[in-house]
Amino acid sequence: MARKLYRGSIIDVTFDGAVCQHAAECVRGMPTVFDTTKRPWIDPMQADTAEGAAQLREVVGRCPSGALLIGEHEEHR
Ligand code: SF4
């Protein structure tokens, strides 16, 4: 499965479902952004404040598999 990009207003998140270990650190850590009942299930637009973006970076950093990565805007814009 290819890595997918989910755009936010401050930072983006990419996700590769092929390496996800379903540890649910993301869903537990920031349920407003990671909500498996929604499509798309990752919505970085919910982290649209400096505090939210900082929390999102931290939660993504806890992903044990590397499935989630942060995309800083200057990296691909
Ligand atoms: S934290 Fe990473 S490995 Fe765990 S469910 Fe989320 S994306 Fe998958």
CSV table of N, CA and C and ligand atoms in Angstrom, one decimal:
chain,number,residue,atom,x,y,z
A,1,MET,N,0.9,-1.2,0.0
A,1,MET,CA,0.0,0.0,0.0
A,1,MET,C,0.9,1.2,0.0
A,2,ALA,N,0.5,2.2,-0.8
A,2,ALA,CA,1.3,3.4,-0.9
A,2,ALA,C,1.0,4.3,0.3
A,3,ARG,N,2.0,5.1,0.7
A,3,ARG,CA,1.9,6.1,1.7
A,3,ARG,C,0.9,7.1,1.3
A,4,LYS,N,0.0,7.5,2.2
A,4,LYS,CA,-1.1,8.5,1.8
A,4,LYS,C,-0.8,9.7,2.6
A,5,LEU,N,-1.2,10.8,1.9
A,5,LEU,CA,-1.0,12.2,2.5
A,5,LEU,C,-2.3,12.7,3.0
A,6,TYR,N,-2.3,13.2,4.2
A,6,TYR,CA,-3.5,13.9,4.8
A,6,TYR,C,-3.1,15.3,5.1
A,7,ARG,N,-3.7,16.3,4.5
A,7,ARG,CA,-3.2,17.7,4.6
A,7,ARG,C,-3.9,18.4,5.8
A,8,GLY,N,-3.1,19.2,6.5
A,8,GLY,CA,-3.6,20.0,7.6
A,8,GLY,C,-3.2,21.4,7.2
A,9,SER,N,-3.7,22.4,8.1
A,9,SER,CA,-3.5,23.8,7.8
A,9,SER,C,-2.1,24.2,8.3
A,10,ILE,N,-1.5,23.5,9.3
A,10,ILE,CA,-0.2,23.8,9.8
A,10,ILE,C,0.8,22.7,9.4
A,11,ILE,N,0.4,21.5,9.7
A,11,ILE,CA,1.3,20.3,9.3
A,11,ILE,C,0.4,19.2,8.7
A,12,ASP,N,1.1,18.4,7.9
A,12,ASP,CA,0.4,17.3,7.2
A,12,ASP,C,0.9,16.0,7.9
A,13,VAL,N,0.1,14.9,7.7
A,13,VAL,CA,0.5,13.6,8.2
A,13,VAL,C,0.4,12.7,7.0
A,14,THR,N,1.4,11.8,7.0
A,14,THR,CA,1.3,10.7,6.0
A,14,THR,C,1.2,9.4,6.8
A,15,PHE,N,0.6,8.4,6.1
A,15,PHE,CA,0.3,7.1,6.7
A,15,PHE,C,0.5,6.0,5.7
A,16,ASP,N,1.2,5.0,6.1
A,16,ASP,CA,1.4,3.8,5.3
A,16,ASP,C,0.8,2.6,6.0
A,17,GLY,N,-0.4,2.2,5.6
A,17,GLY,CA,-1.1,1.1,6.2
A,17,GLY,C,-0.4,-0.2,6.2
A,18,ALA,N,0.5,-0.4,5.3
A,18,ALA,CA,1.2,-1.7,5.2
A,18,ALA,C,2.2,-1.9,6.4
A,19,VAL,N,2.6,-0.8,7.0
A,19,VAL,CA,3.5,-1.0,8.2
A,19,VAL,C,2.8,-0.8,9.5
A,20,CYS,N,1.6,-0.3,9.5
A,20,CYS,CA,0.9,0.0,10.8
A,20,CYS,C,0.7,-1.3,11.6
A,21,GLN,N,1.1,-1.2,12.9
A,21,GLN,CA,1.0,-2.4,13.8
A,21,GLN,C,-0.3,-2.3,14.7
A,22,HIS,N,-1.2,-1.4,14.4
A,22,HIS,CA,-2.4,-1.2,15.1
A,22,HIS,C,-2.3,-1.1,16.6
A,23,ALA,N,-1.2,-0.4,17.0
A,23,ALA,CA,-0.9,-0.2,18.4
A,23,ALA,C,-1.9,0.9,19.0
A,24,ALA,N,-2.5,1.6,18.1
A,24,ALA,CA,-3.5,2.6,18.5
A,24,ALA,C,-3.0,3.8,19.3
A,25,GLU,N,-1.7,4.0,19.3
A,25,GLU,CA,-1.1,5.1,20.0
A,25,GLU,C,-1.7,6.4,19.5
A,26,CYS,N,-1.9,6.4,18.2
A,26,CYS,CA,-2.5,7.6,17.5
A,26,CYS,C,-3.9,7.9,18.0
A,27,VAL,N,-4.7,6.9,18.0
A,27,VAL,CA,-6.2,7.1,18.3
A,27,VAL,C,-6.3,7.4,19.8
A,28,ARG,N,-5.5,6.8,20.6
A,28,ARG,CA,-5.5,7.2,22.1
A,28,ARG,C,-4.9,8.6,22.3
A,29,GLY,N,-3.9,8.9,21.6
A,29,GLY,CA,-3.2,10.1,21.8
A,29,GLY,C,-3.9,11.4,21.4
A,30,MET,N,-4.6,11.3,20.2
A,30,MET,CA,-5.2,12.5,19.7
A,30,MET,C,-6.5,12.1,18.9
A,31,PRO,N,-7.5,11.7,19.6
A,31,PRO,CA,-8.7,11.2,19.0
A,31,PRO,C,-9.4,12.2,18.1
A,32,THR,N,-9.2,13.5,18.2
A,32,THR,CA,-9.8,14.5,17.3
A,32,THR,C,-9.2,14.4,15.9
A,33,VAL,N,-7.9,14.0,15.8
A,33,VAL,CA,-7.3,13.9,14.5
A,33,VAL,C,-7.4,12.4,14.0
A,34,PHE,N,-7.2,11.5,14.9
A,34,PHE,CA,-7.3,10.0,14.4
A,34,PHE,C,-8.6,9.4,14.9
A,35,ASP,N,-9.5,9.3,14.0
A,35,ASP,CA,-10.8,8.8,14.3
A,35,ASP,C,-11.2,7.7,13.3
A,36,THR,N,-11.1,6.5,13.7
A,36,THR,CA,-11.3,5.4,12.7
A,36,THR,C,-12.8,5.2,12.2
A,37,THR,N,-13.7,6.0,12.9
A,37,THR,CA,-15.1,5.9,12.4
A,37,THR,C,-15.3,6.9,11.3
A,38,LYS,N,-14.4,7.8,11.0
A,38,LYS,CA,-14.5,8.8,10.0
A,38,LYS,C,-13.7,8.4,8.7
A,39,ARG,N,-14.1,9.0,7.6
A,39,ARG,CA,-13.4,8.9,6.4
A,39,ARG,C,-13.1,10.3,5.8
A,40,PRO,N,-11.9,10.7,5.6
A,40,PRO,CA,-10.7,10.0,6.0
A,40,PRO,C,-10.5,9.9,7.5
A,41,TRP,N,-9.8,8.9,8.0
A,41,TRP,CA,-9.7,8.7,9.4
A,41,TRP,C,-8.7,9.5,10.1
A,42,ILE,N,-7.8,10.2,9.2
A,42,ILE,CA,-6.8,11.1,9.7
A,42,ILE,C,-7.2,12.5,9.2
A,43,ASP,N,-7.4,13.4,10.2
A,43,ASP,CA,-7.7,14.8,9.8
A,43,ASP,C,-6.9,15.8,10.5
A,44,PRO,N,-5.7,16.1,9.9
A,44,PRO,CA,-4.8,17.1,10.5
A,44,PRO,C,-5.3,18.5,10.6
A,45,MET,N,-6.4,18.7,9.9
A,45,MET,CA,-7.1,20.1,10.0
A,45,MET,C,-7.6,20.3,11.5
A,46,GLN,N,-7.8,19.2,12.2
A,46,GLN,CA,-8.2,19.4,13.6
A,46,GLN,C,-7.1,19.9,14.5
A,47,ALA,N,-5.8,19.9,14.0
A,47,ALA,CA,-4.7,20.4,14.7
A,47,ALA,C,-4.3,21.7,14.1
A,48,ASP,N,-5.2,22.7,14.2
A,48,ASP,CA,-5.0,23.9,13.5
A,48,ASP,C,-4.5,25.1,14.4
A,49,THR,N,-4.0,24.7,15.6
A,49,THR,CA,-3.4,25.7,16.4
A,49,THR,C,-2.0,25.3,16.7
A,50,ALA,N,-1.1,26.2,17.2
A,50,ALA,CA,0.2,25.9,17.5
A,50,ALA,C,0.3,24.7,18.5
A,51,GLU,N,-0.6,24.8,19.5
A,51,GLU,CA,-0.6,23.8,20.5
A,51,GLU,C,-1.0,22.4,19.9
A,52,GLY,N,-2.1,22.5,19.1
A,52,GLY,CA,-2.5,21.3,18.4
A,52,GLY,C,-1.5,20.6,17.5
A,53,ALA,N,-0.8,21.5,16.8
A,53,ALA,CA,0.3,21.0,15.9
A,53,ALA,C,1.4,20.3,16.7
A,54,ALA,N,1.7,21.0,17.9
A,54,ALA,CA,2.8,20.4,18.7
A,54,ALA,C,2.4,19.1,19.3
A,55,GLN,N,1.1,19.0,19.7
A,55,GLN,CA,0.6,17.7,20.2
A,55,GLN,C,0.6,16.6,19.1
A,56,LEU,N,0.2,17.0,17.9
A,56,LEU,CA,0.2,16.1,16.8
A,56,LEU,C,1.6,15.6,16.5
A,57,ARG,N,2.6,16.5,16.5
A,57,ARG,CA,4.0,16.0,16.3
A,57,ARG,C,4.4,15.0,17.3
A,58,GLU,N,4.0,15.3,18.6
A,58,GLU,CA,4.3,14.4,19.7
A,58,GLU,C,3.7,13.0,19.5
A,59,VAL,N,2.4,13.0,19.2
A,59,VAL,CA,1.6,11.8,19.1
A,59,VAL,C,2.2,10.9,17.9
A,60,VAL,N,2.4,11.6,16.8
A,60,VAL,CA,3.0,10.9,15.6
A,60,VAL,C,4.4,10.3,16.0
A,61,GLY,N,5.1,11.0,16.8
A,61,GLY,CA,6.4,10.5,17.2
A,61,GLY,C,6.4,9.3,18.0
A,62,ARG,N,5.2,9.0,18.6
A,62,ARG,CA,5.0,7.8,19.4
A,62,ARG,C,4.6,6.6,18.6
A,63,CYS,N,4.2,6.8,17.4
A,63,CYS,CA,3.8,5.7,16.5
A,63,CYS,C,5.0,4.7,16.4
A,64,PRO,N,4.8,3.4,16.9
A,64,PRO,CA,5.9,2.5,17.1
A,64,PRO,C,6.4,1.9,15.7
A,65,SER,N,5.6,2.0,14.7
A,65,SER,CA,5.9,1.3,13.5
A,65,SER,C,6.5,2.1,12.4
A,66,GLY,N,6.4,3.5,12.6
A,66,GLY,CA,6.8,4.3,11.5
A,66,GLY,C,5.7,4.5,10.4
A,67,ALA,N,4.5,4.0,10.7
A,67,ALA,CA,3.4,4.1,9.7
A,67,ALA,C,3.0,5.6,9.6
A,68,LEU,N,3.1,6.3,10.7
A,68,LEU,CA,2.7,7.7,10.7
A,68,LEU,C,4.0,8.6,10.6
A,69,LEU,N,4.0,9.6,9.7
A,69,LEU,CA,5.1,10.5,9.7
A,69,LEU,C,4.5,11.9,9.6
A,70,ILE,N,5.1,12.9,10.1
A,70,ILE,CA,4.8,14.3,10.0
A,70,ILE,C,5.3,14.8,8.7
A,71,GLY,N,4.5,15.6,8.0
A,71,GLY,CA,5.0,16.3,6.8
A,71,GLY,C,5.0,17.8,7.1
A,72,GLU,N,6.1,18.4,7.4
A,72,GLU,CA,6.1,19.8,7.6
A,72,GLU,C,5.9,20.5,6.2
A,73,HIS,N,5.2,21.6,6.2
A,73,HIS,CA,4.8,22.2,5.0
A,73,HIS,C,5.9,22.5,4.0
A,74,GLU,N,7.0,23.0,4.7
A,74,GLU,CA,8.1,23.4,3.8
A,74,GLU,C,8.8,22.2,3.1
A,75,GLU,N,8.5,21.0,3.5
A,75,GLU,CA,9.1,19.8,2.9
A,75,GLU,C,8.5,19.5,1.5
A,76,HIS,N,7.2,19.9,1.3
A,76,HIS,CA,6.6,19.5,0.0
A,76,HIS,C,5.8,20.6,-0.5
A,77,ARG,N,6.0,21.8,-0.2
A,77,ARG,CA,5.3,22.9,-0.8
A,77,ARG,C,6.2,23.9,-1.4
B,1,SF4,S1,0.2,4.6,16.3
B,1,SF4,FE1,1.1,3.9,14.3
B,1,SF4,S2,1.2,1.7,14.4
B,1,SF4,FE2,-0.3,2.4,16.0
B,1,SF4,S3,-2.3,2.4,15.0
B,1,SF4,FE3,-1.5,4.4,14.8
B,1,SF4,S4,-0.5,4.4,12.8
B,1,SF4,FE4,-0.7,2.3,13.4
